[in-house]
mmCIF file of C-alpha atoms in Angstrom:
data_model
loop_
_atom_site.group_PDB
_atom_site.id
_atom_site.type_symbol
_atom_site.label_atom_id
_atom_site.label_comp_id
_atom_site.label_asym_id
_atom_site.label_seq_id
_atom_site.Cartn_x
_atom_site.Cartn_y
_atom_site.Cartn_z
ATOM 1 C CA UNK A 1 73.386 111.087 111.676
ATOM 2 C CA UNK A 2 70.762 112.312 109.248
ATOM 3 C CA UNK A 3 67.237 111.184 108.373
ATOM 4 C CA UNK A 4 65.630 111.324 104.922
ATOM 5 C CA UNK A 5 62.095 110.286 104.021
ATOM 6 C CA UNK A 6 61.106 108.850 100.633
ATOM 7 C CA UNK A 7 57.364 108.788 101.340
ATOM 8 C CA UNK A 8 55.043 106.476 103.228
ATOM 9 C CA UNK A 9 55.798 103.291 101.284
ATOM 10 C CA UNK A 10 58.266 100.793 102.810
ATOM 11 C CA UNK A 11 61.769 100.841 101.308
ATOM 12 C CA UNK A 12 62.573 97.198 100.642
ATOM 13 C CA UNK A 13 66.151 97.666 99.344
ATOM 14 C CA UNK A 14 68.630 100.360 98.324
ATOM 15 C CA UNK A 15 72.056 100.826 96.704
ATOM 16 C CA UNK A 16 74.495 103.736 96.313
ATOM 17 C CA UNK A 17 76.547 104.893 93.335
ATOM 18 C CA UNK A 18 80.332 105.274 93.594
ATOM 19 C CA UNK A 19 80.525 108.853 94.953
ATOM 20 C CA UNK A 20 77.323 108.531 97.038
ATOM 21 C CA UNK A 21 75.567 111.396 95.230
ATOM 22 C CA UNK A 22 72.819 109.090 93.939
ATOM 23 C CA UNK A 23 70.775 106.359 95.571
ATOM 24 C CA UNK A 24 68.574 103.673 94.007
ATOM 25 C CA UNK A 25 65.634 102.534 96.131
ATOM 26 C CA UNK A 26 62.560 100.391 95.658
ATOM 27 C CA UNK A 27 59.381 101.589 97.415
ATOM 28 C CA UNK A 28 58.230 97.947 97.709
ATOM 29 C CA UNK A 29 56.771 98.058 94.160
ATOM 30 C CA UNK A 30 57.762 96.968 90.646
ATOM 31 C CA UNK A 31 59.805 100.166 90.162
ATOM 32 C CA UNK A 32 63.279 101.353 91.098
ATOM 33 C CA UNK A 33 63.603 105.085 91.813
ATOM 34 C CA UNK A 34 66.963 106.834 91.476
ATOM 35 C CA UNK A 35 67.408 110.015 93.531
ATOM 36 C CA UNK A 36 70.126 112.643 93.237
ATOM 37 C CA UNK A 37 71.274 114.696 96.201
ATOM 38 C CA UNK A 38 70.821 118.436 95.721
ATOM 39 C CA UNK A 39 71.739 120.348 98.864
ATOM 40 C CA UNK A 40 69.936 118.665 101.739
ATOM 41 C CA UNK A 41 67.148 117.279 99.573
ATOM 42 C CA UNK A 42 66.892 114.211 97.349
ATOM 43 C CA UNK A 43 65.400 114.716 93.867
ATOM 44 C CA UNK A 44 64.040 111.841 91.776
ATOM 45 C CA UNK A 45 65.855 111.761 88.408
ATOM 46 C CA UNK A 46 65.117 108.274 86.990
ATOM 47 C CA UNK A 47 62.553 105.475 87.225
ATOM 48 C CA UNK A 48 63.457 101.924 86.176
ATOM 49 C CA UNK A 49 60.191 100.244 85.210
ATOM 50 C CA UNK A 50 61.018 97.025 83.353
ATOM 51 C CA UNK A 51 59.982 94.544 86.073
ATOM 52 C CA UNK A 52 56.440 93.197 86.415
ATOM 53 C CA UNK A 53 56.887 91.855 89.984
ATOM 54 C CA UNK A 54 57.915 93.423 93.288
ATOM 55 C CA UNK A 55 61.612 94.414 93.379
ATOM 56 C CA UNK A 56 63.504 92.258 95.881
ATOM 57 C CA UNK A 57 67.136 93.253 95.279
ATOM 58 C CA UNK A 58 69.252 96.132 93.920
ATOM 59 C CA UNK A 59 73.034 96.433 93.645
ATOM 60 C CA UNK A 60 75.048 99.225 92.026
ATOM 61 C CA UNK A 61 78.542 98.425 90.729
ATOM 62 C CA UNK A 62 80.799 101.408 91.610
ATOM 63 C CA UNK A 63 83.489 101.007 88.928
ATOM 64 C CA UNK A 64 81.448 99.954 85.866
ATOM 65 C CA UNK A 65 78.412 102.034 86.988
ATOM 66 C CA UNK A 66 75.960 99.221 86.207
ATOM 67 C CA UNK A 67 72.864 98.465 88.263
ATOM 68 C CA UNK A 68 71.513 94.944 88.667
ATOM 69 C CA UNK A 69 67.921 94.440 89.859
ATOM 70 C CA UNK A 70 65.903 91.317 90.604
ATOM 71 C CA UNK A 71 62.235 90.826 91.398
ATOM 72 C CA UNK A 72 59.480 88.359 92.190
ATOM 73 C CA UNK A 73 58.741 88.144 88.428
ATOM 74 C CA UNK A 74 61.675 85.647 88.262
ATOM 75 C CA UNK A 75 63.755 88.082 86.194
ATOM 76 C CA UNK A 76 66.945 90.101 86.626
ATOM 77 C CA UNK A 77 68.115 93.057 84.551
ATOM 78 C CA UNK A 78 71.526 94.681 84.200
ATOM 79 C CA UNK A 79 71.025 98.434 83.625
ATOM 80 C CA UNK A 80 73.583 100.565 81.752
ATOM 81 C CA UNK A 81 73.506 104.364 81.490
ATOM 82 C CA UNK A 82 73.587 105.500 77.830
ATOM 83 C CA UNK A 83 72.849 109.112 76.839
ATOM 84 C CA UNK A 84 71.359 109.822 80.292
ATOM 85 C CA UNK A 85 68.911 106.900 79.975
ATOM 86 C CA UNK A 86 69.167 103.622 81.892
ATOM 87 C CA UNK A 87 68.824 100.741 79.414
ATOM 88 C CA UNK A 88 68.068 97.192 80.624
ATOM 89 C CA UNK A 89 69.592 93.889 79.490
ATOM 90 C CA UNK A 90 67.711 90.719 80.434
ATOM 91 C CA UNK A 91 69.665 87.981 82.247
ATOM 92 C CA UNK A 92 69.019 84.314 81.404
ATOM 93 C CA UNK A 93 68.351 83.071 84.948
ATOM 94 C CA UNK A 94 66.445 79.803 84.270
ATOM 95 C CA UNK A 95 64.573 79.863 87.608
ATOM 96 C CA UNK A 96 60.910 79.021 88.270
ATOM 97 C CA UNK A 97 60.452 80.917 91.542
ATOM 98 C CA UNK A 98 60.894 84.530 92.652
ATOM 99 C CA UNK A 99 64.369 86.042 92.817
ATOM 100 C CA UNK A 100 65.093 87.206 96.388
ATOM 101 C CA UNK A 101 68.525 88.922 96.506
ATOM 102 C CA UNK A 102 71.361 89.979 94.212
ATOM 103 C CA UNK A 103 75.002 91.019 94.715
ATOM 104 C CA UNK A 104 77.821 92.141 92.398
ATOM 105 C CA UNK A 105 81.197 90.456 92.902
ATOM 106 C CA UNK A 106 84.102 92.718 94.010
ATOM 107 C CA UNK A 107 85.644 92.763 90.491
ATOM 108 C CA UNK A 108 82.194 93.334 88.923
ATOM 109 C CA UNK A 109 82.725 90.626 86.274
ATOM 110 C CA UNK A 110 79.810 88.541 87.640
ATOM 111 C CA UNK A 111 76.989 88.692 90.157
ATOM 112 C CA UNK A 112 75.152 86.193 92.338
ATOM 113 C CA UNK A 113 71.383 85.929 92.641
ATOM 114 C CA UNK A 114 69.361 83.988 95.215
ATOM 115 C CA UNK A 115 65.861 82.683 94.610
ATOM 116 C CA UNK A 116 62.929 80.732 95.995
ATOM 117 C CA UNK A 117 63.821 77.901 93.603
ATOM 118 C CA UNK A 118 66.514 76.725 96.105
ATOM 119 C CA UNK A 119 69.144 77.897 93.623
ATOM 120 C CA UNK A 120 71.989 80.414 93.568
ATOM 121 C CA UNK A 121 72.548 81.734 90.035
ATOM 122 C CA UNK A 122 76.072 83.009 89.382
ATOM 123 C CA UNK A 123 75.715 85.210 86.298
ATOM 124 C CA UNK A 124 78.459 86.394 83.942
ATOM 125 C CA UNK A 125 78.635 88.192 80.589
ATOM 126 C CA UNK A 126 79.394 86.166 77.465
ATOM 127 C CA UNK A 127 80.892 88.457 74.829
ATOM 128 C CA UNK A 128 80.370 86.042 71.906
ATOM 129 C CA UNK A 129 76.578 86.128 72.164
ATOM 130 C CA UNK A 130 76.344 89.517 73.934
ATOM 131 C CA UNK A 131 74.196 88.281 76.825
ATOM 132 C CA UNK A 132 74.285 87.437 80.531
ATOM 133 C CA UNK A 133 74.415 83.705 81.288
ATOM 134 C CA UNK A 134 73.971 81.930 84.623
ATOM 135 C CA UNK A 135 75.410 78.820 86.268
ATOM 136 C CA UNK A 136 73.451 77.206 89.101
ATOM 137 C CA UNK A 137 74.486 76.114 92.577
ATOM 138 C CA UNK A 138 71.745 73.716 93.740
ATOM 139 C CA UNK A 139 72.974 71.179 96.277
ATOM 140 C CA UNK A 140 72.543 70.998 99.244
ATOM 141 C CA UNK A 141 70.238 74.075 99.483
ATOM 142 C CA UNK A 142 66.837 72.947 100.731
ATOM 143 C CA UNK A 143 64.884 76.208 100.810
ATOM 144 C CA UNK A 144 64.753 79.852 99.679
ATOM 145 C CA UNK A 145 68.064 81.728 99.536
ATOM 146 C CA UNK A 146 67.541 84.948 101.545
ATOM 147 C CA UNK A 147 70.960 86.652 101.528
ATOM 148 C CA UNK A 148 74.317 86.631 99.729
ATOM 149 C CA UNK A 149 77.778 88.157 100.176
ATOM 150 C CA UNK A 150 81.022 87.835 98.195
ATOM 151 C CA UNK A 151 84.433 87.135 99.704
ATOM 152 C CA UNK A 152 87.039 89.832 98.849
ATOM 153 C CA UNK A 153 88.868 87.291 96.637
ATOM 154 C CA UNK A 154 85.959 87.410 94.101
ATOM 155 C CA UNK A 155 85.601 83.594 94.238
ATOM 156 C CA UNK A 156 83.889 82.537 97.476
ATOM 157 C CA UNK A 157 80.220 83.261 98.075
ATOM 158 C CA UNK A 158 78.318 83.153 101.386
ATOM 159 C CA UNK A 159 74.598 82.377 101.380
ATOM 160 C CA UNK A 160 71.954 82.369 104.095
ATOM 161 C CA UNK A 161 68.681 80.558 103.529
ATOM 162 C CA UNK A 162 65.366 79.682 105.155
ATOM 163 C CA UNK A 163 66.510 76.082 105.799
ATOM 164 C CA UNK A 164 68.315 77.600 108.834
ATOM 165 C CA UNK A 165 71.766 77.157 107.257
ATOM 166 C CA UNK A 166 74.613 79.509 106.412
ATOM 167 C CA UNK A 167 76.886 78.159 103.685
ATOM 168 C CA UNK A 168 80.020 79.166 101.783
ATOM 169 C CA UNK A 169 80.326 78.058 98.140
ATOM 170 C CA UNK A 170 82.867 78.503 95.388
ATOM 171 C CA UNK A 171 81.641 80.823 92.627
ATOM 172 C CA UNK A 172 84.670 80.212 90.394
ATOM 173 C CA UNK A 173 83.830 80.423 86.671
ATOM 174 C CA UNK A 174 86.759 79.189 84.577
ATOM 175 C CA UNK A 175 85.499 80.890 81.377
ATOM 176 C CA UNK A 176 86.155 84.403 82.739
ATOM 177 C CA UNK A 177 88.774 84.153 85.513
ATOM 178 C CA UNK A 178 92.040 82.497 86.454
ATOM 179 C CA UNK A 179 92.277 79.532 88.795
ATOM 180 C CA UNK A 180 92.116 80.775 92.416
ATOM 181 C CA UNK A 181 94.787 80.121 95.013
ATOM 182 C CA UNK A 182 94.140 78.471 98.396
ATOM 183 C CA UNK A 183 92.373 80.404 101.157
ATOM 184 C CA UNK A 184 91.682 79.847 104.863
ATOM 185 C CA UNK A 185 88.280 78.413 103.845
ATOM 186 C CA UNK A 186 89.756 75.718 101.619
ATOM 187 C CA UNK A 187 92.071 75.003 98.692
ATOM 188 C CA UNK A 188 89.920 73.027 96.218
ATOM 189 C CA UNK A 189 87.443 75.421 94.645
ATOM 190 C CA UNK A 190 85.630 74.036 91.580
ATOM 191 C CA UNK A 191 82.322 75.794 90.847
ATOM 192 C CA UNK A 192 79.633 74.952 93.410
ATOM 193 C CA UNK A 193 82.029 73.369 95.936
ATOM 194 C CA UNK A 194 80.674 73.843 99.477
ATOM 195 C CA UNK A 195 83.340 74.935 101.974
ATOM 196 C CA UNK A 196 81.109 75.589 105.006
ATOM 197 C CA UNK A 197 77.679 74.612 106.288
ATOM 198 C CA UNK A 198 76.584 75.925 109.690
ATOM 199 C CA UNK A 199 73.343 76.677 111.472
ATOM 200 C CA UNK A 200 71.807 74.811 114.370
ATOM 201 C CA UNK A 201 69.970 77.716 116.018
ATOM 202 C CA UNK A 202 66.621 77.053 114.316
ATOM 203 C CA UNK A 203 66.035 80.363 112.521
ATOM 204 C CA UNK A 204 65.956 81.664 108.960
ATOM 205 C CA UNK A 205 69.317 83.233 108.077
ATOM 206 C CA UNK A 206 68.323 86.782 107.084
ATOM 207 C CA UNK A 207 71.723 88.309 106.317
ATOM 208 C CA UNK A 208 75.370 87.286 105.859
ATOM 209 C CA UNK A 209 78.562 89.377 105.677
ATOM 210 C CA UNK A 210 82.268 88.588 105.210
ATOM 211 C CA UNK A 211 84.821 90.544 107.236
ATOM 212 C CA UNK A 212 87.129 92.936 105.291
ATOM 213 C CA UNK A 213 89.915 90.318 105.231
ATOM 214 C CA UNK A 214 87.482 87.541 104.349
ATOM 215 C CA UNK A 215 88.751 85.359 107.232
ATOM 216 C CA UNK A 216 85.519 85.524 109.242
ATOM 217 C CA UNK A 217 81.841 85.466 108.349
ATOM 218 C CA UNK A 218 78.941 86.889 110.361
ATOM 219 C CA UNK A 219 75.253 86.048 109.984
ATOM 220 C CA UNK A 220 72.006 86.909 111.765
ATOM 221 C CA UNK A 221 68.967 84.683 111.992
ATOM 222 C CA UNK A 222 65.302 84.838 113.005
ATOM 223 C CA UNK A 223 66.041 83.244 116.369
ATOM 224 C CA UNK A 224 67.489 86.614 117.527
ATOM 225 C CA UNK A 225 71.053 85.302 117.286
ATOM 226 C CA UNK A 226 74.216 86.653 115.702
ATOM 227 C CA UNK A 227 76.947 84.159 114.776
ATOM 228 C CA UNK A 228 80.547 84.523 113.584
ATOM 229 C CA UNK A 229 82.688 81.750 112.134
ATOM 230 C CA UNK A 230 86.458 82.165 111.942
ATOM 231 C CA UNK A 231 88.206 80.385 109.046
ATOM 232 C CA UNK A 232 91.633 81.088 110.523
ATOM 233 C CA UNK A 233 90.632 79.167 113.688
ATOM 234 C CA UNK A 234 89.344 75.881 112.232
ATOM 235 C CA UNK A 235 86.025 77.530 111.225
ATOM 236 C CA UNK A 236 85.007 77.779 114.894
ATOM 237 C CA UNK A 237 81.488 79.228 115.296
ATOM 238 C CA UNK A 238 80.786 81.767 118.063
ATOM 239 C CA UNK A 239 77.104 82.392 118.756
ATOM 240 C CA UNK A 240 75.461 85.178 120.754
ATOM 241 C CA UNK A 241 71.766 84.950 121.567
ATOM 242 C CA UNK A 242 70.369 88.445 122.055
ATOM 243 C CA UNK A 243 67.354 89.554 124.089
ATOM 244 C CA UNK A 244 66.059 91.658 121.187
ATOM 245 C CA UNK A 245 63.642 91.086 118.334
ATOM 246 C CA UNK A 246 65.106 89.256 115.304
ATOM 247 C CA UNK A 247 67.872 91.005 113.346
ATOM 248 C CA UNK A 248 67.441 91.319 109.563
ATOM 249 C CA UNK A 249 70.729 92.893 108.404
ATOM 250 C CA UNK A 250 74.401 92.631 109.388
ATOM 251 C CA UNK A 251 77.459 94.645 108.292
ATOM 252 C CA UNK A 252 81.179 94.663 109.213
ATOM 253 C CA UNK A 253 82.465 98.169 110.041
ATOM 254 C CA UNK A 254 86.058 96.946 110.399
ATOM 255 C CA UNK A 255 87.761 93.628 111.144
ATOM 256 C CA UNK A 256 86.346 93.411 114.695
ATOM 257 C CA UNK A 257 83.282 95.697 114.864
ATOM 258 C CA UNK A 258 79.916 94.514 113.538
ATOM 259 C CA UNK A 259 76.605 96.364 113.302
ATOM 260 C CA UNK A 260 73.237 94.596 112.999
ATOM 261 C CA UNK A 261 69.653 95.843 112.809
ATOM 262 C CA UNK A 262 66.147 94.504 112.349
ATOM 263 C CA UNK A 263 62.713 94.475 113.973
ATOM 264 C CA UNK A 264 63.852 96.629 116.916
ATOM 265 C CA UNK A 265 64.179 99.590 114.479
ATOM 266 C CA UNK A 266 67.674 100.605 115.575
ATOM 267 C CA UNK A 267 71.247 99.397 114.867
ATOM 268 C CA UNK A 268 73.169 97.449 117.511
ATOM 269 C CA UNK A 269 76.963 97.262 117.725
ATOM 270 C CA UNK A 270 78.808 94.000 118.423
ATOM 271 C CA UNK A 271 82.496 93.248 118.817
ATOM 272 C CA UNK A 272 84.247 90.034 117.721
ATOM 273 C CA UNK A 273 87.780 89.567 119.118
ATOM 274 C CA UNK A 274 88.206 85.854 118.356
ATOM 275 C CA UNK A 275 86.552 82.477 119.056
ATOM 276 C CA UNK A 276 84.105 82.622 122.022
ATOM 277 C CA UNK A 277 84.618 86.395 122.226
ATOM 278 C CA UNK A 278 81.529 87.942 120.617
ATOM 279 C CA UNK A 279 80.115 90.775 122.737
ATOM 280 C CA UNK A 280 77.210 93.197 122.582
ATOM 281 C CA UNK A 281 78.502 96.790 122.817
ATOM 282 C CA UNK A 282 75.330 98.880 122.684
ATOM 283 C CA UNK A 283 72.790 100.814 120.628
ATOM 284 C CA UNK A 284 74.011 103.225 117.980
ATOM 285 C CA UNK A 285 70.636 105.023 117.939
ATOM 286 C CA UNK A 286 70.006 108.080 120.127
ATOM 287 C CA UNK A 287 66.591 108.010 121.823
ATOM 288 C CA UNK A 288 64.107 110.719 120.919
ATOM 289 C CA UNK A 289 63.158 113.216 123.608
ATOM 290 C CA UNK A 290 59.408 113.065 124.122
ATOM 291 C CA UNK A 291 58.162 116.251 125.748
ATOM 292 C CA UNK A 292 55.108 115.917 127.984
ATOM 293 C CA UNK A 293 52.300 118.363 127.268
ATOM 294 C CA UNK A 294 49.801 119.617 129.818
ATOM 295 C CA UNK A 295 46.354 118.305 128.895
ATOM 296 C CA UNK A 296 43.183 120.310 128.842
ATOM 297 C CA UNK A 297 40.050 118.909 130.466
ATOM 298 C CA UNK A 298 38.536 118.426 127.007
ATOM 299 C CA UNK A 299 41.574 116.392 125.812
ATOM 300 C CA UNK A 300 41.423 114.395 129.048
ATOM 301 C CA UNK A 301 37.838 113.248 128.370
ATOM 302 C CA UNK A 302 38.493 112.800 124.643
ATOM 303 C CA UNK A 303 41.313 110.332 125.431
ATOM 304 C CA UNK A 304 39.085 108.576 127.935
ATOM 305 C CA UNK A 305 36.448 108.155 125.219
ATOM 306 C CA UNK A 306 38.808 107.195 122.360
ATOM 307 C CA UNK A 307 41.486 105.105 124.044
ATOM 308 C CA UNK A 308 39.935 104.193 127.404
ATOM 309 C CA UNK A 309 42.852 106.012 129.036
ATOM 310 C CA UNK A 310 43.450 109.387 130.606
ATOM 311 C CA UNK A 311 47.087 109.579 129.411
ATOM 312 C CA UNK A 312 48.106 111.621 126.386
ATOM 313 C CA UNK A 313 50.025 108.688 124.905
ATOM 314 C CA UNK A 314 52.537 109.258 122.117
ATOM 315 C CA UNK A 315 52.596 106.244 119.784
ATOM 316 C CA UNK A 316 55.968 107.190 118.198
ATOM 317 C CA UNK A 317 58.898 104.882 118.930
ATOM 318 C CA UNK A 318 61.960 106.304 120.691
ATOM 319 C CA UNK A 319 64.106 105.439 117.673
ATOM 320 C CA UNK A 320 64.794 107.313 114.414
ATOM 321 C CA UNK A 321 63.255 104.507 112.349
ATOM 322 C CA UNK A 322 59.575 103.937 113.135
ATOM 323 C CA UNK A 323 59.483 100.430 111.643
ATOM 324 C CA UNK A 324 61.780 97.463 110.981
ATOM 325 C CA UNK A 325 65.163 98.098 109.339
ATOM 326 C CA UNK A 326 65.441 95.979 106.191
ATOM 327 C CA UNK A 327 68.974 96.690 104.901
ATOM 328 C CA UNK A 328 72.345 98.247 105.810
ATOM 329 C CA UNK A 329 74.893 99.686 103.321
ATOM 330 C CA UNK A 330 78.343 101.305 103.498
ATOM 331 C CA UNK A 331 78.261 105.060 102.756
ATOM 332 C CA UNK A 332 81.742 106.352 103.657
ATOM 333 C CA UNK A 333 85.082 104.592 104.068
ATOM 334 C CA UNK A 334 86.186 101.251 102.652
ATOM 335 C CA UNK A 335 85.238 97.851 104.068
ATOM 336 C CA UNK A 336 88.204 97.844 106.458
ATOM 337 C CA UNK A 337 87.176 101.140 108.122
ATOM 338 C CA UNK A 338 83.578 102.252 107.631
ATOM 339 C CA UNK A 339 82.889 105.745 108.982
ATOM 340 C CA UNK A 340 79.288 106.118 107.752
ATOM 341 C CA UNK A 341 76.618 103.552 106.914
ATOM 342 C CA UNK A 342 72.986 103.801 105.843
ATOM 343 C CA UNK A 343 69.843 101.940 106.849
ATOM 344 C CA UNK A 344 66.443 101.760 105.149
ATOM 345 C CA UNK A 345 63.241 100.570 106.743
ATOM 346 C CA UNK A 346 59.589 99.731 106.342
ATOM 347 C CA UNK A 347 58.751 103.283 107.472
ATOM 348 C CA UNK A 348 59.964 104.678 104.118
ATOM 349 C CA UNK A 349 62.969 106.411 105.725
ATOM 350 C CA UNK A 350 66.709 106.262 105.111
ATOM 351 C CA UNK A 351 69.124 107.123 107.912
ATOM 352 C CA UNK A 352 72.864 107.794 107.511
ATOM 353 C CA UNK A 353 74.730 106.845 110.709
ATOM 354 C CA UNK A 354 78.159 108.103 111.793
ATOM 355 C CA UNK A 355 80.525 105.591 113.361
ATOM 356 C CA UNK A 356 83.672 106.533 115.268
ATOM 357 C CA UNK A 357 86.373 103.866 115.554
#
């Protein structure tokens, strides 16, 4: 594992390019910074500054090399690299609240965007007018959409929201793609059709993730629970209530192994072997070794005066991240066998974790 720091500002979201030599991050501001790896250091090479509100989502399409960003200014831009300059194209979103998350589809011919307007915008490029249009999924979402993930078939879309529900919708757009075949989630898939609605644990759904095959879906919520639903087994939901602080991000490392992270500042590994078989495996983080230092008499009385204690207390956490982890991304390997993944947190750090199968 390796730790990189991008300053003191929290990193709200990040995305990698295809060969993982560049990373786009937002330091919780209106800007997106693109860094290039040179040796062991990261050098800033671009700044994307079109937004007027705080950046809430970034996704980088590996094949077409386009970046999509969304922000609390209710806008989204698709960025294209021309002559070593990133040029933005505005997307017609038609939303009246902040955008919260964005995700390219696997074939990169459309992307989904969640917002505080209780709407999912599925956006696609219309060649005739040379612009990005959006179609809205509204019902039955009753609150802000917090997270999105595409099914590998490029049609189904999972969404987690602050109305405590995890849902699966059809994102089929007949103008740009062929009619989809049946899946384990359902056979009728007109645009906006809801194929799943789950969530009785009473917590905001912070993150959702399809398995590599697309047959199961995992989500984490603010009630410190992780849930998995299995489409191949009558959409049975398996729930595991953890003893940790709420988890904010979830990622499949292969068909059975799941990693999740959040307010406890370190990633946890879970294993899903089938209905009613969701188990906690352990921490992926290695604890820091805090060495005790002999105190002088002067330091002893200084601590007594400052902290009302005689101990030389170290306020650092025993984890690599010193604040909540906000997002997880795949770094090495495909979705069916991830060997490295990255995490960013509110401490301004990015950690690349190794995972052995």
